[in-house]
mmCIF file of C-alpha atoms in Angstrom:
data_model
loop_
_atom_site.group_PDB
_atom_site.id
_atom_site.type_symbol
_atom_site.label_atom_id
_atom_site.label_comp_id
_atom_site.label_asym_id
_atom_site.label_seq_id
_atom_site.Cartn_x
_atom_site.Cartn_y
_atom_site.Cartn_z
ATOM 1 C CA UNK A 120 -39.294 -67.512 -9.179
ATOM 2 C CA UNK A 121 -36.838 -70.092 -10.460
ATOM 3 C CA UNK A 122 -33.506 -68.671 -11.573
ATOM 4 C CA UNK A 123 -31.635 -70.466 -14.334
ATOM 5 C CA UNK A 124 -27.918 -70.282 -14.690
ATOM 6 C CA UNK A 125 -27.175 -68.591 -18.000
ATOM 7 C CA UNK A 126 -25.122 -70.437 -20.608
ATOM 8 C CA UNK A 127 -22.658 -68.082 -22.284
ATOM 9 C CA UNK A 128 -22.827 -67.959 -26.045
ATOM 10 C CA UNK A 129 -19.984 -68.453 -28.495
ATOM 11 C CA UNK A 130 -19.785 -64.705 -29.091
ATOM 12 C CA UNK A 131 -19.473 -63.971 -25.388
ATOM 13 C CA UNK A 132 -16.706 -66.542 -25.042
ATOM 14 C CA UNK A 133 -14.893 -65.120 -28.068
ATOM 15 C CA UNK A 134 -15.100 -61.388 -27.386
ATOM 16 C CA UNK A 135 -14.924 -61.634 -23.599
ATOM 17 C CA UNK A 136 -18.101 -61.509 -21.560
ATOM 18 C CA UNK A 137 -16.485 -59.277 -18.919
ATOM 19 C CA UNK A 138 -15.420 -56.668 -21.459
ATOM 20 C CA UNK A 139 -18.520 -56.022 -23.503
ATOM 21 C CA UNK A 140 -21.197 -58.628 -23.278
ATOM 22 C CA UNK A 141 -21.828 -58.361 -19.544
ATOM 23 C CA UNK A 142 -23.549 -55.093 -20.508
ATOM 24 C CA UNK A 143 -25.952 -56.756 -22.904
ATOM 25 C CA UNK A 144 -28.164 -58.588 -20.399
ATOM 26 C CA UNK A 145 -29.691 -55.908 -18.206
ATOM 27 C CA UNK A 146 -32.962 -57.814 -18.463
ATOM 28 C CA UNK A 147 -34.285 -61.118 -19.827
ATOM 29 C CA UNK A 148 -37.516 -61.265 -21.780
ATOM 30 C CA UNK A 149 -40.291 -62.797 -19.672
ATOM 31 C CA UNK A 150 -42.280 -65.776 -20.909
ATOM 32 C CA UNK A 151 -45.278 -63.506 -21.455
ATOM 33 C CA UNK A 152 -43.394 -61.066 -23.657
ATOM 34 C CA UNK A 153 -44.536 -62.735 -26.879
ATOM 35 C CA UNK A 154 -45.329 -59.531 -28.767
ATOM 36 C CA UNK A 155 -42.078 -57.925 -27.667
ATOM 37 C CA UNK A 156 -40.096 -60.705 -29.351
ATOM 38 C CA UNK A 157 -42.317 -60.614 -32.404
ATOM 39 C CA UNK A 158 -41.760 -56.905 -32.881
ATOM 40 C CA UNK A 159 -38.017 -57.343 -32.369
ATOM 41 C CA UNK A 160 -37.991 -60.203 -34.842
ATOM 42 C CA UNK A 161 -39.575 -57.880 -37.375
ATOM 43 C CA UNK A 162 -36.882 -55.307 -36.637
ATOM 44 C CA UNK A 163 -34.222 -57.947 -37.310
ATOM 45 C CA UNK A 164 -35.868 -58.809 -40.619
ATOM 46 C CA UNK A 165 -35.749 -55.156 -41.596
ATOM 47 C CA UNK A 166 -32.098 -54.864 -40.567
ATOM 48 C CA UNK A 167 -31.127 -57.629 -42.995
ATOM 49 C CA UNK A 168 -32.196 -55.427 -45.903
ATOM 50 C CA UNK A 169 -29.014 -53.439 -45.362
ATOM 51 C CA UNK A 170 -26.753 -56.453 -45.747
ATOM 52 C CA UNK A 171 -25.106 -55.229 -48.947
ATOM 53 C CA UNK A 172 -25.241 -51.475 -48.391
ATOM 54 C CA UNK A 173 -24.916 -50.534 -44.701
ATOM 55 C CA UNK A 174 -21.198 -51.286 -44.177
ATOM 56 C CA UNK A 175 -19.080 -49.868 -42.649
ATOM 57 C CA UNK A 176 -22.035 -49.155 -40.381
ATOM 58 C CA UNK A 177 -23.890 -52.020 -38.706
ATOM 59 C CA UNK A 178 -27.178 -53.380 -40.002
ATOM 60 C CA UNK A 179 -29.986 -51.970 -37.863
ATOM 61 C CA UNK A 180 -33.762 -52.299 -38.000
ATOM 62 C CA UNK A 181 -36.423 -50.458 -36.008
ATOM 63 C CA UNK A 182 -40.156 -50.803 -35.395
ATOM 64 C CA UNK A 183 -42.476 -48.273 -33.715
ATOM 65 C CA UNK A 184 -45.593 -49.618 -31.971
ATOM 66 C CA UNK A 185 -48.307 -47.214 -30.817
ATOM 67 C CA UNK A 186 -50.033 -47.292 -27.431
ATOM 68 C CA UNK A 187 -52.637 -49.720 -28.824
ATOM 69 C CA UNK A 188 -50.020 -52.274 -29.869
ATOM 70 C CA UNK A 189 -50.208 -51.559 -33.599
ATOM 71 C CA UNK A 190 -47.075 -51.211 -35.754
ATOM 72 C CA UNK A 191 -47.102 -47.650 -37.097
ATOM 73 C CA UNK A 192 -43.523 -47.186 -38.264
ATOM 74 C CA UNK A 193 -40.716 -49.321 -39.688
ATOM 75 C CA UNK A 194 -37.231 -48.612 -40.958
ATOM 76 C CA UNK A 195 -33.728 -49.891 -41.514
ATOM 77 C CA UNK A 196 -30.312 -48.326 -42.023
ATOM 78 C CA UNK A 197 -29.679 -48.224 -45.748
ATOM 79 C CA UNK A 198 -26.191 -46.758 -46.114
ATOM 80 C CA UNK A 199 -23.430 -45.062 -44.164
ATOM 81 C CA UNK A 200 -24.092 -41.337 -43.910
ATOM 82 C CA UNK A 201 -27.830 -41.801 -44.393
ATOM 83 C CA UNK A 202 -30.574 -41.657 -41.747
ATOM 84 C CA UNK A 203 -30.505 -44.383 -39.119
ATOM 85 C CA UNK A 204 -33.220 -47.005 -38.769
ATOM 86 C CA UNK A 205 -34.874 -45.258 -35.808
ATOM 87 C CA UNK A 206 -35.258 -42.024 -37.789
ATOM 88 C CA UNK A 207 -36.960 -43.786 -40.714
ATOM 89 C CA UNK A 208 -39.358 -45.590 -38.349
ATOM 90 C CA UNK A 209 -40.207 -42.432 -36.367
ATOM 91 C CA UNK A 210 -40.810 -40.443 -39.547
ATOM 92 C CA UNK A 211 -43.242 -43.055 -40.772
ATOM 93 C CA UNK A 212 -45.037 -43.191 -37.437
ATOM 94 C CA UNK A 213 -45.403 -39.427 -37.092
ATOM 95 C CA UNK A 214 -47.597 -38.336 -34.172
ATOM 96 C CA UNK A 215 -48.712 -41.905 -33.570
ATOM 97 C CA UNK A 216 -45.296 -42.590 -32.071
ATOM 98 C CA UNK A 217 -46.136 -40.440 -29.015
ATOM 99 C CA UNK A 218 -46.683 -42.652 -26.002
ATOM 100 C CA UNK A 219 -45.644 -45.716 -27.990
ATOM 101 C CA UNK A 220 -42.710 -48.129 -27.957
ATOM 102 C CA UNK A 221 -39.624 -48.457 -30.124
ATOM 103 C CA UNK A 222 -38.001 -51.810 -30.910
ATOM 104 C CA UNK A 223 -34.473 -51.492 -32.282
ATOM 105 C CA UNK A 224 -31.811 -54.123 -32.938
ATOM 106 C CA UNK A 225 -28.832 -52.019 -31.779
ATOM 107 C CA UNK A 226 -28.533 -49.363 -29.096
ATOM 108 C CA UNK A 227 -29.486 -45.908 -30.455
ATOM 109 C CA UNK A 228 -26.494 -43.630 -30.901
ATOM 110 C CA UNK A 229 -25.977 -40.764 -28.482
ATOM 111 C CA UNK A 230 -23.259 -38.871 -30.329
ATOM 112 C CA UNK A 231 -23.012 -36.556 -33.298
ATOM 113 C CA UNK A 232 -21.544 -38.253 -36.340
ATOM 114 C CA UNK A 233 -22.531 -37.829 -39.954
ATOM 115 C CA UNK A 234 -26.097 -37.739 -38.614
ATOM 116 C CA UNK A 235 -27.566 -36.281 -35.388
ATOM 117 C CA UNK A 236 -27.951 -38.507 -32.279
ATOM 118 C CA UNK A 237 -30.884 -40.911 -32.567
ATOM 119 C CA UNK A 238 -31.576 -40.542 -28.843
ATOM 120 C CA UNK A 239 -32.684 -36.939 -29.390
ATOM 121 C CA UNK A 240 -35.086 -37.975 -32.160
ATOM 122 C CA UNK A 241 -36.565 -40.650 -29.869
ATOM 123 C CA UNK A 242 -37.017 -38.154 -27.031
ATOM 124 C CA UNK A 243 -38.599 -35.559 -29.332
ATOM 125 C CA UNK A 244 -41.040 -38.147 -30.728
ATOM 126 C CA UNK A 245 -42.460 -38.823 -27.248
ATOM 127 C CA UNK A 246 -41.594 -42.529 -27.187
ATOM 128 C CA UNK A 247 -42.474 -44.067 -23.823
ATOM 129 C CA UNK A 248 -40.352 -47.230 -23.881
ATOM 130 C CA UNK A 249 -37.413 -48.519 -25.929
ATOM 131 C CA UNK A 250 -36.553 -52.196 -26.372
ATOM 132 C CA UNK A 251 -32.965 -52.831 -27.484
ATOM 133 C CA UNK A 252 -31.705 -56.193 -28.716
ATOM 134 C CA UNK A 253 -27.998 -55.438 -28.242
ATOM 135 C CA UNK A 254 -26.003 -52.583 -26.761
ATOM 136 C CA UNK A 255 -23.334 -50.911 -28.879
ATOM 137 C CA UNK A 256 -20.192 -53.099 -28.748
ATOM 138 C CA UNK A 257 -17.830 -50.112 -28.743
ATOM 139 C CA UNK A 258 -16.474 -49.993 -25.167
ATOM 140 C CA UNK A 259 -16.238 -46.190 -25.353
ATOM 141 C CA UNK A 260 -19.944 -45.661 -26.041
ATOM 142 C CA UNK A 261 -21.668 -48.887 -24.885
ATOM 143 C CA UNK A 262 -24.647 -48.061 -22.702
ATOM 144 C CA UNK A 263 -24.501 -44.331 -23.413
ATOM 145 C CA UNK A 264 -27.606 -44.231 -25.577
ATOM 146 C CA UNK A 265 -29.631 -46.333 -23.162
ATOM 147 C CA UNK A 266 -28.557 -44.185 -20.216
ATOM 148 C CA UNK A 267 -29.490 -40.968 -22.018
ATOM 149 C CA UNK A 268 -32.999 -42.306 -22.629
ATOM 150 C CA UNK A 269 -33.390 -43.431 -19.017
ATOM 151 C CA UNK A 270 -32.384 -39.961 -17.826
ATOM 152 C CA UNK A 271 -35.351 -38.593 -19.779
ATOM 153 C CA UNK A 272 -37.768 -40.961 -18.058
ATOM 154 C CA UNK A 273 -38.029 -43.393 -20.974
ATOM 155 C CA UNK A 274 -38.202 -47.063 -20.050
ATOM 156 C CA UNK A 275 -35.325 -49.058 -21.549
ATOM 157 C CA UNK A 276 -35.089 -52.837 -21.733
ATOM 158 C CA UNK A 277 -32.143 -54.719 -23.233
ATOM 159 C CA UNK A 278 -31.631 -58.303 -24.380
ATOM 160 C CA UNK A 279 -34.632 -59.356 -26.473
ATOM 161 C CA UNK A 280 -33.324 -61.626 -29.276
ATOM 162 C CA UNK A 281 -29.816 -60.485 -28.443
ATOM 163 C CA UNK A 282 -28.046 -63.566 -29.843
ATOM 164 C CA UNK A 283 -29.695 -63.043 -33.223
ATOM 165 C CA UNK A 284 -28.729 -59.364 -33.204
ATOM 166 C CA UNK A 285 -25.097 -60.173 -32.420
ATOM 167 C CA UNK A 286 -24.952 -62.831 -35.160
ATOM 168 C CA UNK A 287 -26.385 -60.373 -37.673
ATOM 169 C CA UNK A 288 -23.594 -57.869 -37.048
ATOM 170 C CA UNK A 289 -20.674 -60.159 -36.273
ATOM 171 C CA UNK A 290 -18.273 -58.197 -38.559
ATOM 172 C CA UNK A 291 -19.163 -54.937 -36.788
ATOM 173 C CA UNK A 292 -18.792 -56.635 -33.388
ATOM 174 C CA UNK A 293 -15.357 -57.970 -34.344
ATOM 175 C CA UNK A 294 -14.187 -54.605 -35.672
ATOM 176 C CA UNK A 295 -15.447 -52.769 -32.578
ATOM 177 C CA UNK A 296 -14.081 -55.151 -29.939
ATOM 178 C CA UNK A 297 -10.946 -56.653 -31.512
ATOM 179 C CA UNK A 298 -9.846 -53.722 -33.661
ATOM 180 C CA UNK A 299 -9.668 -55.755 -36.888
ATOM 181 C CA UNK A 300 -12.052 -57.010 -39.583
ATOM 182 C CA UNK A 301 -13.864 -60.302 -39.287
ATOM 183 C CA UNK A 302 -11.944 -62.850 -41.387
ATOM 184 C CA UNK A 303 -13.670 -65.609 -43.349
ATOM 185 C CA UNK A 304 -11.603 -68.335 -45.011
ATOM 186 C CA UNK A 305 -13.230 -69.810 -48.119
ATOM 187 C CA UNK A 306 -12.196 -72.921 -50.020
ATOM 188 C CA UNK A 307 -13.752 -74.830 -52.907
ATOM 189 C CA UNK A 308 -12.528 -78.401 -52.653
ATOM 190 C CA UNK A 309 -13.067 -81.932 -53.862
ATOM 191 C CA UNK A 310 -14.604 -84.480 -51.515
ATOM 192 C CA UNK A 311 -11.117 -85.471 -50.410
ATOM 193 C CA UNK A 312 -10.298 -81.874 -49.470
ATOM 194 C CA UNK A 313 -8.092 -80.862 -52.420
ATOM 195 C CA UNK A 314 -8.309 -77.316 -53.755
ATOM 196 C CA UNK A 315 -6.777 -77.824 -57.192
ATOM 197 C CA UNK A 316 -5.299 -80.362 -59.505
ATOM 198 C CA UNK A 317 -6.436 -82.249 -62.572
ATOM 199 C CA UNK A 318 -10.154 -81.597 -63.012
ATOM 200 C CA UNK A 319 -11.638 -83.102 -66.199
ATOM 201 C CA UNK A 320 -13.514 -81.011 -68.757
ATOM 202 C CA UNK A 321 -13.847 -77.824 -66.730
ATOM 203 C CA UNK A 322 -11.843 -74.931 -65.429
ATOM 204 C CA UNK A 323 -13.989 -74.629 -62.315
ATOM 205 C CA UNK A 324 -14.244 -77.234 -59.595
ATOM 206 C CA UNK A 325 -17.560 -75.853 -58.326
ATOM 207 C CA UNK A 326 -21.088 -75.971 -59.738
ATOM 208 C CA UNK A 327 -22.927 -72.949 -61.129
ATOM 209 C CA UNK A 328 -24.959 -72.712 -57.914
ATOM 210 C CA UNK A 329 -21.776 -72.598 -55.844
ATOM 211 C CA UNK A 330 -20.264 -69.885 -58.041
ATOM 212 C CA UNK A 331 -23.429 -67.840 -57.544
ATOM 213 C CA UNK A 332 -23.102 -68.224 -53.790
ATOM 214 C CA UNK A 333 -19.416 -67.257 -53.905
ATOM 215 C CA UNK A 334 -20.272 -64.022 -55.680
ATOM 216 C CA UNK A 335 -22.949 -63.351 -53.087
ATOM 217 C CA UNK A 336 -20.229 -63.728 -50.449
ATOM 218 C CA UNK A 337 -18.047 -61.254 -52.333
ATOM 219 C CA UNK A 338 -20.921 -58.803 -52.441
ATOM 220 C CA UNK A 339 -21.488 -59.062 -48.677
ATOM 221 C CA UNK A 340 -17.819 -58.624 -47.705
ATOM 222 C CA UNK A 341 -15.933 -55.343 -47.660
ATOM 223 C CA UNK A 342 -12.718 -56.877 -49.009
ATOM 224 C CA UNK A 343 -11.473 -60.001 -50.761
ATOM 225 C CA UNK A 344 -7.940 -61.219 -50.081
ATOM 226 C CA UNK A 345 -5.615 -63.624 -51.899
ATOM 227 C CA UNK A 346 -1.954 -64.466 -51.782
ATOM 228 C CA UNK A 347 0.583 -63.880 -54.527
ATOM 229 C CA UNK A 348 0.551 -67.591 -55.352
ATOM 230 C CA UNK A 349 -3.119 -67.399 -56.327
ATOM 231 C CA UNK A 350 -2.505 -64.270 -58.419
ATOM 232 C CA UNK A 351 0.297 -65.961 -60.379
ATOM 233 C CA UNK A 352 -1.503 -69.302 -60.784
ATOM 234 C CA UNK A 353 -5.082 -68.149 -61.491
ATOM 235 C CA UNK A 354 -4.874 -64.414 -62.315
ATOM 236 C CA UNK A 355 -8.274 -63.660 -60.724
ATOM 237 C CA UNK A 356 -10.088 -60.354 -61.270
ATOM 238 C CA UNK A 357 -11.456 -60.426 -57.682
ATOM 239 C CA UNK A 358 -14.700 -58.680 -58.609
ATOM 240 C CA UNK A 359 -18.395 -59.268 -57.954
ATOM 241 C CA UNK A 360 -20.073 -60.707 -61.035
ATOM 242 C CA UNK A 361 -23.422 -61.835 -59.665
ATOM 243 C CA UNK A 362 -26.799 -61.024 -61.188
ATOM 244 C CA UNK A 363 -28.041 -58.861 -58.316
ATOM 245 C CA UNK A 364 -27.070 -55.248 -57.801
ATOM 246 C CA UNK A 365 -23.858 -55.021 -55.814
ATOM 247 C CA UNK A 366 -20.457 -53.451 -55.439
ATOM 248 C CA UNK A 367 -16.992 -54.901 -55.885
ATOM 249 C CA UNK A 368 -15.112 -55.578 -52.661
ATOM 250 C CA UNK A 369 -11.769 -53.910 -52.022
ATOM 251 C CA UNK A 370 -9.180 -56.181 -53.648
ATOM 252 C CA UNK A 371 -6.281 -57.179 -51.392
ATOM 253 C CA UNK A 372 -3.149 -59.049 -52.480
ATOM 254 C CA UNK A 373 -0.547 -60.299 -50.013
ATOM 255 C CA UNK A 374 2.800 -60.099 -51.792
ATOM 256 C CA UNK A 375 5.862 -60.016 -49.540
ATOM 257 C CA UNK A 376 8.512 -59.518 -52.242
ATOM 258 C CA UNK A 377 6.788 -57.531 -55.004
ATOM 259 C CA UNK A 378 5.991 -60.218 -57.561
ATOM 260 C CA UNK A 379 2.490 -59.100 -58.605
ATOM 261 C CA UNK A 380 2.489 -58.524 -62.387
ATOM 262 C CA UNK A 381 1.312 -55.010 -63.319
ATOM 263 C CA UNK A 382 -0.664 -56.675 -66.111
ATOM 264 C CA UNK A 383 -2.702 -58.930 -63.787
ATOM 265 C CA UNK A 384 -6.503 -58.847 -63.967
ATOM 266 C CA UNK A 385 -6.883 -57.430 -60.476
ATOM 267 C CA UNK A 386 -5.224 -54.260 -61.776
ATOM 268 C CA UNK A 387 -6.504 -54.255 -65.345
ATOM 269 C CA UNK A 388 -10.194 -55.020 -64.662
ATOM 270 C CA UNK A 389 -12.258 -51.837 -64.467
ATOM 271 C CA UNK A 390 -13.707 -51.350 -60.998
ATOM 272 C CA UNK A 391 -14.496 -48.576 -58.545
ATOM 273 C CA UNK A 392 -12.947 -50.703 -55.796
ATOM 274 C CA UNK A 393 -9.246 -50.099 -55.116
ATOM 275 C CA UNK A 394 -6.581 -52.789 -55.320
ATOM 276 C CA UNK A 395 -4.268 -52.862 -52.296
ATOM 277 C CA UNK A 396 -1.039 -54.841 -52.463
ATOM 278 C CA UNK A 397 0.587 -55.410 -49.086
ATOM 279 C CA UNK A 398 4.323 -55.888 -49.298
ATOM 280 C CA UNK A 399 7.530 -55.312 -47.333
ATOM 281 C CA UNK A 400 10.615 -53.195 -47.845
ATOM 282 C CA UNK A 401 12.036 -56.063 -49.920
ATOM 283 C CA UNK A 402 9.876 -55.019 -52.890
ATOM 284 C CA UNK A 403 11.592 -52.729 -55.379
ATOM 285 C CA UNK A 404 10.650 -49.089 -55.873
ATOM 286 C CA UNK A 405 10.448 -49.590 -59.651
ATOM 287 C CA UNK A 406 7.879 -52.360 -59.187
ATOM 288 C CA UNK A 407 5.847 -50.093 -56.900
ATOM 289 C CA UNK A 408 5.886 -47.382 -59.572
ATOM 290 C CA UNK A 409 4.543 -49.823 -62.160
ATOM 291 C CA UNK A 410 1.772 -50.935 -59.809
ATOM 292 C CA UNK A 411 0.814 -47.305 -59.150
ATOM 293 C CA UNK A 412 0.828 -46.561 -62.890
ATOM 294 C CA UNK A 413 -1.706 -49.380 -63.362
ATOM 295 C CA UNK A 414 -4.079 -48.130 -60.681
ATOM 296 C CA UNK A 415 -2.911 -50.122 -57.663
ATOM 297 C CA UNK A 416 -1.665 -49.044 -54.255
ATOM 298 C CA UNK A 417 1.322 -50.659 -52.565
ATOM 299 C CA UNK A 418 1.166 -50.649 -48.772
ATOM 300 C CA UNK A 419 4.446 -51.549 -47.127
ATOM 301 C CA UNK A 420 4.092 -53.127 -43.689
ATOM 302 C CA UNK A 421 6.365 -54.925 -41.253
ATOM 303 C CA UNK A 422 7.503 -58.453 -41.994
ATOM 304 C CA UNK A 423 7.258 -61.462 -39.719
ATOM 305 C CA UNK A 424 10.189 -63.488 -38.429
ATOM 306 C CA UNK A 425 9.942 -65.632 -41.560
ATOM 307 C CA UNK A 426 10.328 -62.584 -43.811
ATOM 308 C CA UNK A 427 6.697 -62.655 -44.953
ATOM 309 C CA UNK A 428 4.163 -59.858 -44.650
ATOM 310 C CA UNK A 429 2.942 -59.409 -41.077
ATOM 311 C CA UNK A 430 -0.760 -60.362 -41.263
ATOM 312 C CA UNK A 431 -1.841 -58.496 -38.095
ATOM 313 C CA UNK A 432 -0.423 -55.311 -39.637
ATOM 314 C CA UNK A 433 -2.538 -55.876 -42.746
ATOM 315 C CA UNK A 434 -5.691 -56.349 -40.699
ATOM 316 C CA UNK A 435 -4.915 -53.275 -38.609
ATOM 317 C CA UNK A 436 -4.521 -51.154 -41.739
ATOM 318 C CA UNK A 437 -7.747 -52.513 -43.221
ATOM 319 C CA UNK A 438 -9.578 -51.737 -39.977
ATOM 320 C CA UNK A 439 -8.254 -48.175 -40.139
ATOM 321 C CA UNK A 440 -9.818 -47.981 -43.611
ATOM 322 C CA UNK A 441 -13.185 -48.970 -42.078
ATOM 323 C CA UNK A 442 -13.163 -52.423 -43.655
ATOM 324 C CA UNK A 443 -15.219 -54.656 -41.371
ATOM 325 C CA UNK A 444 -15.084 -58.005 -43.172
ATOM 326 C CA UNK A 445 -12.491 -59.820 -45.288
ATOM 327 C CA UNK A 446 -13.122 -62.878 -47.458
ATOM 328 C CA UNK A 447 -9.896 -64.865 -47.867
ATOM 329 C CA UNK A 448 -10.115 -66.931 -51.055
ATOM 330 C CA UNK A 449 -6.708 -68.517 -50.811
ATOM 331 C CA UNK A 450 -4.479 -70.059 -51.462
ATOM 332 C CA UNK A 451 -3.537 -72.829 -49.083
ATOM 333 C CA UNK A 452 -0.516 -71.031 -47.632
ATOM 334 C CA UNK A 453 -2.539 -67.904 -46.809
ATOM 335 C CA UNK A 454 -5.229 -70.044 -45.176
ATOM 336 C CA UNK A 455 -2.553 -71.749 -43.117
ATOM 337 C CA UNK A 456 -1.031 -68.456 -41.972
ATOM 338 C CA UNK A 457 -4.362 -67.014 -40.842
ATOM 339 C CA UNK A 458 -5.093 -70.182 -38.858
ATOM 340 C CA UNK A 459 -1.571 -70.352 -37.459
ATOM 341 C CA UNK A 460 -1.834 -66.799 -36.129
ATOM 342 C CA UNK A 461 -5.404 -67.263 -34.825
ATOM 343 C CA UNK A 462 -6.710 -64.512 -37.089
ATOM 344 C CA UNK A 463 -9.560 -66.428 -38.767
ATOM 345 C CA UNK A 464 -13.132 -66.221 -37.465
ATOM 346 C CA UNK A 465 -15.125 -68.292 -39.955
ATOM 347 C CA UNK A 466 -14.538 -71.127 -42.408
ATOM 348 C CA UNK A 467 -16.657 -71.849 -45.490
ATOM 349 C CA UNK A 468 -16.065 -74.946 -47.600
ATOM 350 C CA UNK A 469 -17.731 -75.883 -50.881
ATOM 351 C CA UNK A 470 -17.350 -79.612 -51.570
ATOM 352 C CA UNK A 471 -17.727 -80.892 -55.136
ATOM 353 C CA UNK A 472 -18.522 -84.564 -55.889
ATOM 354 C CA UNK A 473 -15.103 -85.429 -57.275
ATOM 355 C CA UNK A 474 -11.969 -87.095 -55.914
ATOM 356 C CA UNK A 475 -8.657 -85.568 -56.982
ATOM 357 C CA UNK A 476 -6.260 -87.700 -54.967
ATOM 358 C CA UNK A 477 -2.554 -86.905 -54.869
ATOM 359 C CA UNK A 478 -2.825 -84.647 -57.946
ATOM 360 C CA UNK A 479 -4.188 -81.806 -55.802
ATOM 361 C CA UNK A 480 -3.161 -79.726 -52.804
ATOM 362 C CA UNK A 481 -4.736 -79.560 -49.370
ATOM 363 C CA UNK A 482 -6.886 -76.524 -48.569
ATOM 364 C CA UNK A 483 -4.511 -75.577 -45.748
ATOM 365 C CA UNK A 484 -0.761 -75.662 -46.119
ATOM 366 C CA UNK A 485 2.058 -74.610 -43.835
ATOM 367 C CA UNK A 486 3.886 -75.731 -40.744
ATOM 368 C CA UNK A 487 2.936 -75.765 -38.032
ATOM 369 C CA UNK A 488 -0.809 -75.111 -38.470
ATOM 370 C CA UNK A 489 -2.605 -75.669 -35.157
ATOM 371 C CA UNK A 490 -5.859 -77.534 -34.922
ATOM 372 C CA UNK A 491 -9.006 -75.546 -34.165
ATOM 373 C CA UNK A 492 -12.491 -76.423 -33.019
ATOM 374 C CA UNK A 493 -15.462 -75.105 -34.962
ATOM 375 C CA UNK A 494 -19.170 -74.600 -34.440
ATOM 376 C CA UNK A 495 -21.305 -75.554 -37.431
ATOM 377 C CA UNK A 496 -23.822 -72.850 -38.269
ATOM 378 C CA UNK A 497 -24.912 -73.792 -41.801
ATOM 379 C CA UNK A 498 -24.902 -76.892 -43.998
ATOM 380 C CA UNK A 499 -26.718 -76.879 -47.330
ATOM 381 C CA UNK A 500 -26.624 -78.337 -50.828
ATOM 382 C CA UNK A 501 -25.920 -76.077 -53.803
ATOM 383 C CA UNK A 502 -26.740 -77.991 -56.947
ATOM 384 C CA UNK A 503 -24.406 -80.982 -56.825
ATOM 385 C CA UNK A 504 -22.152 -79.369 -54.209
ATOM 386 C CA UNK A 505 -22.263 -79.199 -50.428
ATOM 387 C CA UNK A 506 -21.611 -75.991 -48.494
ATOM 388 C CA UNK A 507 -20.428 -76.060 -44.887
ATOM 389 C CA UNK A 508 -20.080 -72.866 -42.835
ATOM 390 C CA UNK A 509 -18.595 -72.869 -39.351
ATOM 391 C CA UNK A 510 -17.382 -70.372 -36.772
ATOM 392 C CA UNK A 511 -13.826 -70.994 -35.617
ATOM 393 C CA UNK A 512 -13.968 -71.175 -31.827
ATOM 394 C CA UNK A 513 -10.279 -72.054 -31.271
#
């Protein structure tokens, strides 16, 4: 048998292969395991159905195959607090699950939370073998579910389509391993990289297709974050206004000195999502009272050496609130600070076919902002615009 030296993925390099991801490859799929990968691919497709509803839980899909190789049960995790994907699939399979196999995109839980442990449901159903794409990234529980199943004589194999499973739940992986949300920086710019300035005959720089995609991003993120400069200049409502069913993200404003107007749209627009304004002790108590009276919450955190809000403290507080993903929509100074402090994980640019020249500002502002290497993961046209999405590899 020829042994190939494994190439470590971007996620392993980022999160630390020795810490978590060394656990994920207990076995490689053999060349003959065609149906195993096909069943796991179906489980991944099912998991994606929870993209807008599963958070703060991960997206998980499951497929049950009977002893004759026929799919008899399918399921995905719909919402936090609801049944897990394995439970839905086992319910659908019924008695036909006995002696069969389970394909699941994330390691079954082995602890009591808002729902009972999935491992016990798998054992009770008489499943003979379990194929897991990725182990749980939480270092305190990783491998626990798989070990529990092995102790009951159930065959467990890990690693089929693992890279795809990790990519699907990158926010959950980041939250579990780094203790903060995954941060995506988003900028809509001209071809020469300017984010604002004189734009003829329109308020928006982007096309209608791009605006639709931006609202889809808002729907898929737990929180949207802007700086006080953007609030004063643009007065955004920071809500989801797409055509599909969705929820508003938590609205986050970074305001070191308490300048957010109580009359701003982020506070006056009706929404079930809270508005959090992160400030320092420099902000006045009277201003905080006015913000509270208009439905907002002021969270005072430490300040950095420059006197600005300490961004790691913001991310830590958001993580404590079970916010797994943050979409940073600007402005340029906020983008620069996240890059400067190595707190950004993904960059998304929307380029419009216009040149602004020296009448606009760069998408990143601040000094010094270090350079960073990126891995392109998506490039597509949206109407007349071009979207580029990349992971920041540092």
